[in-house]
Coordinates of C-alpha atoms in Angstrom, one line a residue:
M166 CA -28.6 -2.3 6.7
T167 CA -25.9 -1.1 9.0
K168 CA -22.5 -1.9 7.8
H169 CA -20.4 -4.0 10.3
V170 CA -16.9 -2.8 10.5
A171 CA -13.9 -4.6 12.2
V172 CA -11.4 -1.9 13.4
L173 CA -8.0 -3.7 13.6
M174 CA -5.7 -2.3 16.2
G175 CA -3.0 -3.1 18.7
G176 CA -1.0 -6.0 17.2
W177 CA 2.4 -6.9 18.7
A178 CA 4.7 -4.5 16.6
S179 CA 6.7 -1.7 18.3
E180 CA 3.9 0.7 17.5
R181 CA 1.3 -1.1 19.5
E182 CA 0.3 1.8 21.8
V183 CA 0.0 4.2 18.8
S184 CA -2.2 1.8 16.9
L185 CA -4.5 1.3 20.0
S186 CA -4.9 5.1 20.1
S187 CA -5.5 5.4 16.4
G188 CA -8.0 2.5 16.5
K189 CA -9.9 3.8 19.4
A190 CA -10.3 7.2 17.8
C191 CA -11.4 5.9 14.4
A192 CA -13.8 3.3 16.0
D193 CA -15.4 6.0 18.1
A194 CA -15.9 8.2 15.0
L195 CA -17.4 5.2 13.0
E196 CA -19.9 4.5 15.8
R197 CA -20.9 8.3 15.9
C198 CA -21.3 8.0 12.1
G199 CA -23.8 5.0 12.8
Y200 CA -21.8 2.0 11.7
Q201 CA -21.8 -1.3 13.8
V202 CA -18.2 -1.5 15.1
S203 CA -16.2 -4.5 16.5
R204 CA -12.9 -3.4 18.0
V205 CA -10.3 -6.1 17.4
D206 CA -7.1 -6.2 19.4
V207 CA -5.1 -8.1 16.9
D208 CA -3.2 -11.2 17.7
R209 CA -1.9 -14.2 15.7
D210 CA -5.5 -15.7 15.6
L211 CA -6.7 -12.8 13.5
G212 CA -7.9 -15.1 10.8
H213 CA -10.0 -17.1 13.3
V214 CA -11.4 -14.0 15.0
L215 CA -12.5 -12.4 11.6
E216 CA -14.2 -15.8 10.7
E217 CA -16.2 -15.6 13.9
L218 CA -17.1 -11.8 13.5
K219 CA -17.9 -12.0 9.7
P220 CA -17.5 -8.2 9.1
D221 CA -18.5 -6.5 6.0
V222 CA -15.2 -4.5 5.9
A223 CA -12.1 -4.1 8.0
F224 CA -10.7 -0.8 8.8
N225 CA -7.0 -1.2 9.3
A226 CA -5.7 1.0 12.1
L227 CA -2.6 -1.2 12.6
H228 CA 0.9 0.4 12.5
G229 CA 4.3 -1.1 11.9
R230 CA 5.2 -4.6 11.0
F231 CA 2.4 -7.1 10.1
G232 CA -0.2 -4.5 9.9
E233 CA 1.6 -2.1 7.6
D234 CA 3.9 -4.3 5.5
G235 CA 1.4 -6.2 3.3
T236 CA 1.0 -9.1 5.8
V237 CA -2.6 -8.5 7.1
Q238 CA -3.6 -7.1 3.8
G239 CA -2.7 -10.5 2.2
L240 CA -4.8 -12.3 4.9
L241 CA -7.7 -9.9 4.2
E242 CA -7.4 -10.5 0.4
I243 CA -7.4 -14.4 1.1
M244 CA -10.6 -14.0 3.3
G245 CA -12.3 -11.7 0.8
I246 CA -12.8 -9.0 3.3
P247 CA -12.7 -5.5 1.9
Y248 CA -10.1 -3.3 3.7
T249 CA -8.9 0.3 3.9
H250 CA -5.7 2.0 3.0
S251 CA -3.0 0.5 0.6
G252 CA -2.9 -3.2 -0.8
V253 CA -0.4 -5.8 -0.5
S254 CA 2.1 -4.7 -3.0
A255 CA 2.2 -1.2 -2.2
S256 CA 2.2 -1.7 1.6
S257 CA 5.2 -4.0 1.3
I258 CA 7.3 -1.7 -0.7
A259 CA 6.5 1.5 1.3
M260 CA 7.3 -0.3 4.5
N261 CA 10.8 -1.0 3.2
K262 CA 12.5 2.1 3.4
H263 CA 15.3 1.1 1.1
L264 CA 13.1 -0.4 -1.7
S265 CA 10.6 2.6 -1.7
K266 CA 13.6 4.9 -2.2
V267 CA 14.5 2.8 -5.3
F268 CA 11.1 3.3 -6.6
F269 CA 11.2 7.1 -5.8
K270 CA 14.5 7.5 -7.5
A271 CA 13.3 5.8 -10.6
N272 CA 10.3 8.0 -10.7
G273 CA 12.3 11.2 -10.5
I274 CA 11.6 11.8 -6.7
P275 CA 14.7 13.1 -5.0
V276 CA 16.2 11.1 -2.2
T277 CA 19.4 11.2 -0.1
D278 CA 22.5 8.9 -0.4
H279 CA 21.7 5.8 1.5
F280 CA 22.7 2.0 1.7
V281 CA 21.7 -1.1 3.7
A282 CA 24.2 -2.8 6.0
L283 CA 23.9 -5.6 8.9
R284 CA 23.4 -4.3 12.5
D285 CA 26.8 -5.5 13.8
E286 CA 28.5 -3.8 10.9
V287 CA 26.8 -0.5 11.5
A288 CA 27.7 -0.7 15.2
R289 CA 31.4 -1.6 14.6
K290 CA 32.4 1.5 12.6
H291 CA 31.1 4.5 10.8
Q292 CA 29.7 3.4 7.6
M293 CA 29.8 6.9 6.1
E294 CA 31.2 10.2 7.4
P295 CA 29.1 11.8 10.1
P296 CA 26.5 13.4 10.1
Y297 CA 24.3 10.6 9.0
V298 CA 21.2 8.7 10.2
I299 CA 20.5 5.1 11.0
K300 CA 17.2 3.6 10.6
P301 CA 15.7 0.2 10.7
V302 CA 14.9 -0.9 7.1
A303 CA 11.3 -1.8 7.9
D304 CA 9.8 -0.1 11.0
G305 CA 7.8 3.1 11.5
S306 CA 7.3 6.0 14.1
S307 CA 11.0 6.6 14.2
V308 CA 11.4 3.6 16.3
G309 CA 15.1 2.7 16.4
V310 CA 16.3 5.7 14.6
F311 CA 19.7 7.5 15.5
I312 CA 21.2 10.6 14.3
V313 CA 25.1 10.2 14.3
K314 CA 26.4 13.9 14.7
Q315 CA 29.6 15.3 13.1
G316 CA 32.5 14.6 15.5
T317 CA 31.0 11.4 17.1
E318 CA 33.8 9.0 17.6
H319 CA 31.8 5.7 17.1
P320 CA 28.3 4.6 16.0
P321 CA 25.5 4.2 18.9
Q322 CA 26.0 1.0 20.5
E323 CA 22.4 0.7 21.6
I324 CA 21.7 -1.0 18.4
L325 CA 23.5 -4.1 19.7
R326 CA 21.1 -4.4 22.6
T327 CA 19.9 -7.9 23.1
D328 CA 16.1 -6.5 23.3
W329 CA 16.6 -5.0 19.8
K330 CA 13.4 -5.7 17.9
S331 CA 13.9 -3.8 14.6
G332 CA 15.5 -6.3 12.5
E333 CA 19.0 -7.1 11.4
E334 CA 19.2 -4.8 8.4
L335 CA 19.6 -1.2 9.0
M336 CA 19.6 1.8 6.6
V337 CA 22.4 4.3 6.7
E338 CA 21.6 7.6 5.0
R339 CA 23.2 11.1 4.8
Y340 CA 21.8 13.6 7.4
I341 CA 20.1 16.6 5.7
A342 CA 20.2 19.5 7.9
G343 CA 16.9 21.7 7.5
R344 CA 13.4 21.6 8.1
E345 CA 10.7 18.9 8.4
L346 CA 7.9 18.9 5.9
T347 CA 5.2 16.5 5.3
C348 CA 2.1 16.1 3.0
A349 CA -0.9 13.9 2.9
V350 CA -2.6 12.5 -0.3
M351 CA -6.4 11.7 0.1
G352 CA -8.3 10.4 -3.0
G353 CA -5.6 11.4 -5.4
V354 CA -5.5 14.9 -4.0
A355 CA -2.6 16.4 -2.2
L356 CA -3.6 18.2 1.0
A357 CA -1.8 20.9 3.0
V358 CA 1.9 20.9 3.5
T359 CA 2.8 21.0 7.1
E360 CA 6.0 21.8 8.9
V361 CA 6.8 19.9 12.1
I362 CA 9.0 21.7 14.6
T363 CA 10.2 20.0 17.8
D364 CA 12.5 20.9 20.6
L365 CA 13.6 17.3 20.8
N366 CA 16.7 15.9 19.1
F367 CA 14.5 15.1 16.1
Y368 CA 11.0 14.2 15.2
N369 CA 11.2 11.0 17.1
Y370 CA 8.4 8.7 18.9
E371 CA 7.9 11.1 21.6
A372 CA 7.7 14.1 19.4
K373 CA 5.0 12.3 17.2
Y374 CA 2.8 11.1 19.9
A375 CA 3.4 12.8 23.3
Q376 CA 1.2 15.9 24.0
G377 CA 3.3 18.9 23.2
G378 CA 6.1 16.9 21.8
S379 CA 6.0 18.8 18.5
K380 CA 4.3 21.9 16.9
H381 CA 2.5 21.6 13.6
I382 CA 2.5 24.7 11.4
F383 CA 0.1 24.5 8.5
P384 CA 0.2 25.7 5.9
A385 CA 3.8 25.5 6.1
D386 CA 5.6 28.8 5.9
V387 CA 7.8 28.2 2.8
S388 CA 8.0 29.5 -0.6
S389 CA 5.1 28.9 -2.9
N390 CA 7.4 26.8 -5.2
I391 CA 8.5 24.5 -2.3
Y392 CA 4.9 24.2 -1.2
Q393 CA 3.7 23.2 -4.5
T394 CA 6.6 20.9 -5.2
A395 CA 6.0 19.1 -2.0
Q396 CA 2.4 18.6 -3.0
K397 CA 3.5 17.1 -6.5
L398 CA 6.2 14.9 -5.0
A399 CA 3.8 13.5 -2.3
L400 CA 1.2 12.7 -5.1
K401 CA 3.9 11.4 -7.2
A402 CA 5.2 9.1 -4.3
H403 CA 1.7 7.9 -3.7
E404 CA 1.2 6.9 -7.3
S405 CA 4.6 5.5 -8.0
L406 CA 4.0 2.8 -5.5
G407 CA 0.4 2.2 -6.4
C408 CA -0.9 3.4 -3.0
K409 CA -4.6 3.7 -2.2
G410 CA -6.7 5.7 0.4
V411 CA -4.9 8.0 2.5
T412 CA -1.0 8.3 2.8
R413 CA 1.6 10.9 4.1
T414 CA 5.0 11.6 2.7
D415 CA 7.8 13.1 4.7
F416 CA 10.4 15.4 3.3
R417 CA 13.6 17.3 4.4
L418 CA 13.9 20.7 3.2
S419 CA 17.7 21.5 3.3
M420 CA 18.7 25.0 4.3
H421 CA 21.8 26.9 3.1
G422 CA 22.6 30.0 5.0
G423 CA 19.0 30.5 5.9
E424 CA 17.9 30.0 2.3
E425 CA 15.7 27.2 1.1
G426 CA 17.6 24.4 -0.7
D427 CA 16.5 21.1 -2.0
L428 CA 13.5 19.0 -1.2
I429 CA 14.3 15.6 -0.2
C430 CA 11.7 12.8 0.2
L431 CA 12.4 10.6 3.2
E432 CA 9.5 8.1 3.3
I433 CA 5.9 7.4 2.6
N434 CA 3.4 6.2 5.3
T435 CA 0.6 4.1 4.1
Q436 CA -1.0 3.7 7.5
P437 CA -0.6 7.4 8.9
G438 CA -1.5 8.0 12.5
M439 CA -5.0 8.8 13.4
T440 CA -4.3 9.9 17.1
P441 CA -5.3 13.2 18.7
T442 CA -1.8 14.6 17.9
S443 CA -1.5 13.0 14.3
L444 CA -0.9 15.1 11.2
V445 CA -3.4 13.8 8.6
P446 CA -6.5 14.7 10.7
E447 CA -5.2 18.3 10.8
M448 CA -4.6 18.4 7.1
A449 CA -7.9 16.8 6.3
A450 CA -9.6 19.5 8.6
H451 CA -7.9 22.2 6.7
A452 CA -9.3 20.9 3.5
G453 CA -12.8 20.9 5.0
H454 CA -13.0 17.4 6.2
D455 CA -13.7 16.9 9.9
F456 CA -12.6 13.7 11.7
E457 CA -15.9 11.9 11.2
D458 CA -15.8 12.8 7.5
L459 CA -12.3 11.6 7.1
V460 CA -12.8 8.3 8.8
R461 CA -16.0 7.8 6.8
W462 CA -14.2 8.3 3.5
I463 CA -11.3 5.9 4.3
L464 CA -13.8 3.3 5.2
E465 CA -16.0 3.8 2.2
D466 CA -13.0 3.7 -0.1
A467 CA -12.3 0.1 1.1
S468 CA -12.1 -2.8 -1.2
C469 CA -10.1 -6.0 -2.1
E470 CA -7.5 -6.2 -4.8
R471 CA -6.1 -2.8 -3.9

């Protein structure tokens, strides 16, 4: 019998539009593979919707809060619906940038100096000497991220906006000048290492999802030592949190006088983007998996108690 798949997308987090794009691409691919697909634009009545649909499996294409932080995973566990990507615990830890760095450091994965502070404190005065980066503790797609450059007189006041939706706790971390590298893990195997180059201020939301916002160079043009280290660290990050399915880990390669320096782990993504400009589909293609193969593999890997 044809497997009935509920593709969960949209939601109400700041990454809603990205999730809709990922969800559409995955749903289209699953239909081409012969699955029966129900496209679910997720709202707070998700439990009732799934009870009505009675899918065999849920393909989680949500990004950001609720969909990526263990919340929807917990609902699916309670309902006994097999689902894709990481489980409750790994999703929750990975979504918390501070907590995940604690795990990384404990497992010998290099991270930069960082701490957590309240939003009004971060806006009031520099919490560390610039340059540094301000990030929401639990948000994705570089939403709410600011780079405070050297010589800046005061922190960005945008974080005090009344329409701020990225939480009251912010992470402040040392800015690492250098190159942006990323590596995906699929089925316990590290894929290609990609370098991301953008003409924008940094690899922000626009650079990630707008056509032409960034350039992906894969395999990354780095030394074999850095390349292999990035793969080893990506796999180690994936395993240290107990992640499942596909993840993508982002790194910063520091540069000293044009020479390669240290490789620093920034974060791990348990629900990497699956849009036309996303990195993981490119890495999978380089490993011989076209988009349909990738989506089918993610789906067939689904289970409960992940």
